[in-house]
């Protein structure tokens, strides 16, 4: 005869809720039951032992994240530093009127300053106040088209030089002058655009060669590949919707290069197949 007793079950072990305990006098059955009970006890200790270690680990993580130190706190600080957004100021004409940070790279925190002409920006007190207030790491300028429509290339270039000198002497930000996008709708205007872009590039290049401190902080960015995306209207200088979206991509690339940020490869395996001059995260 046997007596049935109820027992709770935890962890990996017999799944039945009942353990049949033989009456005294049957030694073989008793040994089997004792082995079963010992298995249950081991399962119990194993389950609650693992649970306790897991709880201890959670407490350690919480303790570290609260700033009390330790390996987790150090790794958290490094992660925060790695994903720090870079503060940028975009000074632009109508090309970037539809710009939205919401749909742009999270790597950059972009403040926009819309202004029609570089001649206006060079004398803008409000622009100076924005630069002081925002303290950007990068200033990206995309202006000049509307200036040369109504003014000469030399006059426009003088305003660019005035703006460049103000940036160099009043901020430690890296500076990039985005060159004017060519147009396919007006050969006469396009000739002026090409001349302005050439002279502006030369001006920046000369400043970099004359001042070693500017070699890592003053740049130009070429947009000539976007020129065919003008609106198909007579004498129109505006870009199509697609053209403006391409300029967003150009902006992202220009900011990254101006800030001298390395270009991450897609995977470590792929890095060996890319150009040897390209920088990769390791």
Tab-separated table of C-alpha atoms in Angstrom:
chain	number	residue	atom	x	y	z
A	1	UNK	CA	0.000	0.000	0.000
A	2	UNK	CA	1.104	3.584	-0.598
A	3	UNK	CA	0.225	6.972	0.840
A	4	UNK	CA	-0.100	9.927	-1.575
A	5	UNK	CA	1.192	13.344	-0.396
A	6	UNK	CA	0.990	16.738	-2.180
A	7	UNK	CA	4.175	18.671	-2.922
A	8	UNK	CA	4.897	21.915	-4.766
A	9	UNK	CA	7.195	21.718	-7.837
A	10	UNK	CA	9.768	24.323	-8.987
A	11	UNK	CA	12.438	24.296	-11.647
A	12	UNK	CA	13.456	21.307	-13.731
A	13	UNK	CA	12.365	18.047	-12.150
A	14	UNK	CA	9.363	15.678	-12.010
A	15	UNK	CA	6.322	17.463	-13.265
A	16	UNK	CA	3.720	15.470	-11.270
A	17	UNK	CA	2.159	17.150	-8.268
A	18	UNK	CA	1.976	13.881	-6.360
A	19	UNK	CA	4.785	11.821	-4.851
A	20	UNK	CA	3.884	8.261	-3.886
A	21	UNK	CA	5.610	7.442	-0.570
A	22	UNK	CA	5.698	3.672	0.206
A	23	UNK	CA	5.088	2.392	3.758
A	24	UNK	CA	8.072	1.282	5.802
A	25	UNK	CA	9.296	-2.233	5.114
A	26	UNK	CA	9.749	-1.887	1.317
A	27	UNK	CA	13.428	-0.778	1.088
A	28	UNK	CA	13.708	-0.695	-2.718
A	29	UNK	CA	10.647	1.500	-3.124
A	30	UNK	CA	11.826	3.693	-0.243
A	31	UNK	CA	15.169	4.259	-1.944
A	32	UNK	CA	13.406	5.261	-5.153
A	33	UNK	CA	11.228	7.737	-3.286
A	34	UNK	CA	14.229	9.193	-1.456
A	35	UNK	CA	16.001	9.733	-4.795
A	36	UNK	CA	12.872	11.445	-6.135
A	37	UNK	CA	12.640	13.713	-3.094
A	38	UNK	CA	16.339	14.580	-3.350
A	39	UNK	CA	15.844	15.445	-7.051
A	40	UNK	CA	12.988	17.750	-6.095
A	41	UNK	CA	15.126	19.445	-3.443
A	42	UNK	CA	17.977	19.960	-5.935
A	43	UNK	CA	15.551	21.425	-8.468
A	44	UNK	CA	14.181	23.731	-5.776
A	45	UNK	CA	17.643	24.953	-4.791
A	46	UNK	CA	18.711	25.315	-8.425
A	47	UNK	CA	15.675	27.395	-9.340
A	48	UNK	CA	15.785	29.739	-6.378
A	49	UNK	CA	19.574	29.928	-6.507
A	50	UNK	CA	19.402	31.137	-10.129
A	51	UNK	CA	16.591	33.527	-9.263
A	52	UNK	CA	18.606	35.041	-6.435
A	53	UNK	CA	21.646	35.507	-8.657
A	54	UNK	CA	19.455	37.150	-11.301
A	55	UNK	CA	17.988	39.519	-8.707
A	56	UNK	CA	21.472	40.362	-7.451
A	57	UNK	CA	22.529	41.163	-11.018
A	58	UNK	CA	19.516	43.433	-11.510
A	59	UNK	CA	20.328	45.268	-8.292
A	60	UNK	CA	23.911	45.758	-9.468
A	61	UNK	CA	22.743	47.212	-12.793
A	62	UNK	CA	20.317	49.552	-11.045
A	63	UNK	CA	22.963	50.610	-8.553
A	64	UNK	CA	25.443	51.382	-11.331
A	65	UNK	CA	22.960	53.308	-13.453
A	66	UNK	CA	22.182	55.496	-10.449
A	67	UNK	CA	25.715	56.814	-10.741
A	68	UNK	CA	27.371	54.950	-7.888
A	69	UNK	CA	30.190	53.806	-10.147
A	70	UNK	CA	31.261	50.404	-11.434
A	71	UNK	CA	31.597	48.870	-14.876
A	72	UNK	CA	27.994	49.501	-15.915
A	73	UNK	CA	28.198	53.186	-15.036
A	74	UNK	CA	31.376	53.527	-17.080
A	75	UNK	CA	29.862	51.800	-20.118
A	76	UNK	CA	26.739	53.965	-19.834
A	77	UNK	CA	28.847	57.125	-19.881
A	78	UNK	CA	30.780	55.921	-22.916
A	79	UNK	CA	27.560	55.093	-24.766
A	80	UNK	CA	26.138	58.548	-24.050
A	81	UNK	CA	29.299	60.170	-25.329
A	82	UNK	CA	29.290	58.074	-28.524
A	83	UNK	CA	25.724	59.116	-29.413
A	84	UNK	CA	26.135	62.805	-28.606
A	85	UNK	CA	24.369	64.941	-31.212
A	86	UNK	CA	26.465	67.616	-32.903
A	87	UNK	CA	25.095	71.166	-32.818
A	88	UNK	CA	24.968	72.758	-36.277
A	89	UNK	CA	23.719	76.055	-37.697
A	90	UNK	CA	22.324	76.020	-41.253
A	91	UNK	CA	22.244	79.478	-42.871
A	92	UNK	CA	20.268	79.019	-46.056
A	93	UNK	CA	18.194	80.466	-48.871
A	94	UNK	CA	15.008	78.991	-50.366
A	95	UNK	CA	16.809	75.729	-51.257
A	96	UNK	CA	16.343	74.477	-47.683
A	97	UNK	CA	13.030	76.185	-46.873
A	98	UNK	CA	11.340	72.796	-46.396
A	99	UNK	CA	14.041	71.425	-44.109
A	100	UNK	CA	12.804	69.488	-41.060
A	101	UNK	CA	14.947	68.102	-38.251
A	102	UNK	CA	12.307	65.414	-37.718
A	103	UNK	CA	13.236	63.757	-41.019
A	104	UNK	CA	16.963	64.402	-40.806
A	105	UNK	CA	19.837	62.451	-39.290
A	106	UNK	CA	19.740	62.174	-35.503
A	107	UNK	CA	23.498	62.572	-35.535
A	108	UNK	CA	23.018	66.333	-35.896
A	109	UNK	CA	20.983	68.935	-34.048
A	110	UNK	CA	20.378	71.519	-36.765
A	111	UNK	CA	19.234	75.084	-36.111
A	112	UNK	CA	18.098	76.863	-39.277
A	113	UNK	CA	18.582	80.540	-40.105
A	114	UNK	CA	16.717	81.384	-43.334
A	115	UNK	CA	17.924	84.455	-45.207
A	116	UNK	CA	17.634	85.296	-48.892
A	117	UNK	CA	21.063	86.785	-49.605
A	118	UNK	CA	24.598	86.593	-48.285
A	119	UNK	CA	24.707	90.405	-48.350
A	120	UNK	CA	21.915	90.407	-45.733
A	121	UNK	CA	23.490	87.656	-43.629
A	122	UNK	CA	26.853	89.464	-43.505
A	123	UNK	CA	25.251	92.454	-41.792
A	124	UNK	CA	22.643	90.634	-39.691
A	125	UNK	CA	22.843	91.390	-35.980
A	126	UNK	CA	20.296	88.662	-35.302
A	127	UNK	CA	22.585	86.082	-36.914
A	128	UNK	CA	25.388	87.109	-34.581
A	129	UNK	CA	23.061	86.730	-31.609
A	130	UNK	CA	21.985	83.236	-32.750
A	131	UNK	CA	25.616	82.134	-33.079
A	132	UNK	CA	26.413	83.354	-29.568
A	133	UNK	CA	23.296	81.748	-28.102
A	134	UNK	CA	23.503	78.382	-29.883
A	135	UNK	CA	27.320	78.020	-29.876
A	136	UNK	CA	27.263	75.594	-32.840
A	137	UNK	CA	30.081	73.170	-33.574
A	138	UNK	CA	29.482	73.603	-37.301
A	139	UNK	CA	28.205	76.520	-39.401
A	140	UNK	CA	26.960	75.490	-42.842
A	141	UNK	CA	26.228	78.304	-45.316
A	142	UNK	CA	24.176	77.805	-48.469
A	143	UNK	CA	23.706	81.250	-50.023
A	144	UNK	CA	24.715	83.264	-53.072
A	145	UNK	CA	22.207	82.422	-55.804
A	146	UNK	CA	19.876	85.362	-55.249
A	147	UNK	CA	22.855	87.702	-54.856
A	148	UNK	CA	24.306	87.051	-58.296
A	149	UNK	CA	20.878	87.296	-59.904
A	150	UNK	CA	20.806	90.981	-58.977
A	151	UNK	CA	24.516	91.743	-58.339
A	152	UNK	CA	27.932	91.051	-59.763
A	153	UNK	CA	30.146	88.122	-58.847
A	154	UNK	CA	32.759	90.455	-57.309
A	155	UNK	CA	30.197	92.133	-55.081
A	156	UNK	CA	28.798	88.786	-53.934
A	157	UNK	CA	32.286	87.494	-53.245
A	158	UNK	CA	33.036	90.515	-51.027
A	159	UNK	CA	30.008	89.674	-48.874
A	160	UNK	CA	31.162	86.061	-48.590
A	161	UNK	CA	34.574	87.288	-47.466
A	162	UNK	CA	32.975	89.549	-44.872
A	163	UNK	CA	30.891	86.659	-43.547
A	164	UNK	CA	33.890	84.325	-43.472
A	165	UNK	CA	35.978	86.809	-41.470
A	166	UNK	CA	33.179	87.253	-38.950
A	167	UNK	CA	32.908	83.491	-38.420
A	168	UNK	CA	36.658	82.997	-38.102
A	169	UNK	CA	37.092	85.758	-35.510
A	170	UNK	CA	33.930	85.199	-33.454
A	171	UNK	CA	33.458	81.425	-33.199
A	172	UNK	CA	35.425	78.195	-32.861
A	173	UNK	CA	32.959	76.334	-35.055
A	174	UNK	CA	33.993	74.480	-38.196
A	175	UNK	CA	32.703	76.364	-41.231
A	176	UNK	CA	31.534	75.130	-44.619
A	177	UNK	CA	30.406	77.223	-47.578
A	178	UNK	CA	28.084	75.143	-49.744
A	179	UNK	CA	28.576	76.179	-53.377
A	180	UNK	CA	25.677	77.471	-55.450
A	181	UNK	CA	23.721	74.817	-57.372
A	182	UNK	CA	24.045	75.328	-61.161
A	183	UNK	CA	20.947	75.868	-63.279
A	184	UNK	CA	20.041	74.301	-66.608
A	185	UNK	CA	17.464	76.964	-67.482
A	186	UNK	CA	19.685	80.013	-67.978
A	187	UNK	CA	23.107	79.730	-69.622
A	188	UNK	CA	23.940	83.348	-68.770
A	189	UNK	CA	23.131	82.913	-65.081
A	190	UNK	CA	24.895	79.563	-65.012
A	191	UNK	CA	28.089	81.208	-66.250
A	192	UNK	CA	27.949	83.581	-63.282
A	193	UNK	CA	27.264	80.683	-60.906
A	194	UNK	CA	30.292	78.774	-62.163
A	195	UNK	CA	32.473	81.870	-61.827
A	196	UNK	CA	31.253	82.547	-58.285
A	197	UNK	CA	31.818	78.938	-57.229
A	198	UNK	CA	35.338	78.995	-58.659
A	199	UNK	CA	36.255	82.268	-56.948
A	200	UNK	CA	34.669	81.268	-53.632
A	201	UNK	CA	36.559	77.964	-53.636
A	202	UNK	CA	39.784	79.822	-54.368
A	203	UNK	CA	39.121	82.322	-51.567
A	204	UNK	CA	38.601	79.536	-49.011
A	205	UNK	CA	41.581	77.570	-50.303
A	206	UNK	CA	43.829	80.638	-50.019
A	207	UNK	CA	42.681	81.305	-46.456
A	208	UNK	CA	43.439	77.679	-45.510
A	209	UNK	CA	46.922	77.869	-47.035
A	210	UNK	CA	47.732	81.205	-45.376
A	211	UNK	CA	46.514	80.173	-41.918
A	212	UNK	CA	47.382	76.701	-40.617
A	213	UNK	CA	44.692	76.999	-37.921
A	214	UNK	CA	41.991	77.072	-40.614
A	215	UNK	CA	43.042	73.936	-42.461
A	216	UNK	CA	40.891	71.701	-40.276
A	217	UNK	CA	37.976	74.091	-39.823
A	218	UNK	CA	37.212	75.893	-43.109
A	219	UNK	CA	35.777	74.113	-46.154
A	220	UNK	CA	33.611	74.325	-49.267
A	221	UNK	CA	31.162	71.721	-50.563
A	222	UNK	CA	30.418	71.149	-54.247
A	223	UNK	CA	26.802	70.713	-55.431
A	224	UNK	CA	27.347	70.663	-59.184
A	225	UNK	CA	25.854	67.171	-59.532
A	226	UNK	CA	22.423	68.501	-58.468
A	227	UNK	CA	22.146	71.145	-61.198
A	228	UNK	CA	20.040	69.013	-63.566
A	229	UNK	CA	17.249	68.827	-60.965
A	230	UNK	CA	15.958	72.362	-61.619
A	231	UNK	CA	12.269	72.982	-62.166
A	232	UNK	CA	11.493	72.718	-65.869
A	233	UNK	CA	10.276	76.281	-66.071
A	234	UNK	CA	11.657	79.139	-68.137
A	235	UNK	CA	14.450	80.885	-66.165
A	236	UNK	CA	13.505	79.058	-62.963
A	237	UNK	CA	16.315	78.699	-60.419
A	238	UNK	CA	14.343	76.562	-57.965
A	239	UNK	CA	15.014	72.870	-57.547
A	240	UNK	CA	12.391	70.189	-57.962
A	241	UNK	CA	11.102	68.386	-54.878
A	242	UNK	CA	13.482	65.556	-55.638
A	243	UNK	CA	16.333	68.027	-56.050
A	244	UNK	CA	15.678	69.518	-52.610
A	245	UNK	CA	15.648	66.045	-51.060
A	246	UNK	CA	18.997	65.344	-52.716
A	247	UNK	CA	20.285	68.543	-51.109
A	248	UNK	CA	19.307	67.132	-47.711
A	249	UNK	CA	21.572	64.177	-48.475
A	250	UNK	CA	24.303	66.584	-49.531
A	251	UNK	CA	23.810	68.501	-46.290
A	252	UNK	CA	24.211	65.360	-44.216
A	253	UNK	CA	27.423	64.487	-46.041
A	254	UNK	CA	28.695	68.063	-45.816
A	255	UNK	CA	28.109	68.292	-42.069
A	256	UNK	CA	29.846	64.980	-41.484
A	257	UNK	CA	32.894	66.025	-43.511
A	258	UNK	CA	33.040	69.515	-41.991
A	259	UNK	CA	33.020	68.047	-38.489
A	260	UNK	CA	35.601	65.456	-39.570
A	261	UNK	CA	33.399	62.590	-38.461
A	262	UNK	CA	34.483	59.091	-39.521
A	263	UNK	CA	32.241	57.219	-41.891
A	264	UNK	CA	30.950	53.967	-40.349
A	265	UNK	CA	31.078	50.870	-42.529
A	266	UNK	CA	27.999	48.688	-42.734
A	267	UNK	CA	29.703	45.646	-41.296
A	268	UNK	CA	33.198	44.778	-40.203
A	269	UNK	CA	33.355	42.117	-42.900
A	270	UNK	CA	32.576	44.641	-45.627
A	271	UNK	CA	35.296	47.082	-44.545
A	272	UNK	CA	38.009	45.155	-46.392
A	273	UNK	CA	36.182	45.670	-49.693
A	274	UNK	CA	35.995	49.471	-49.483
A	275	UNK	CA	38.482	52.111	-50.542
A	276	UNK	CA	41.662	52.151	-48.467
A	277	UNK	CA	41.339	55.900	-47.749
A	278	UNK	CA	37.916	55.552	-46.206
A	279	UNK	CA	37.744	55.798	-42.406
A	280	UNK	CA	35.935	53.102	-40.478
A	281	UNK	CA	34.840	52.580	-36.931
A	282	UNK	CA	36.668	49.663	-35.301
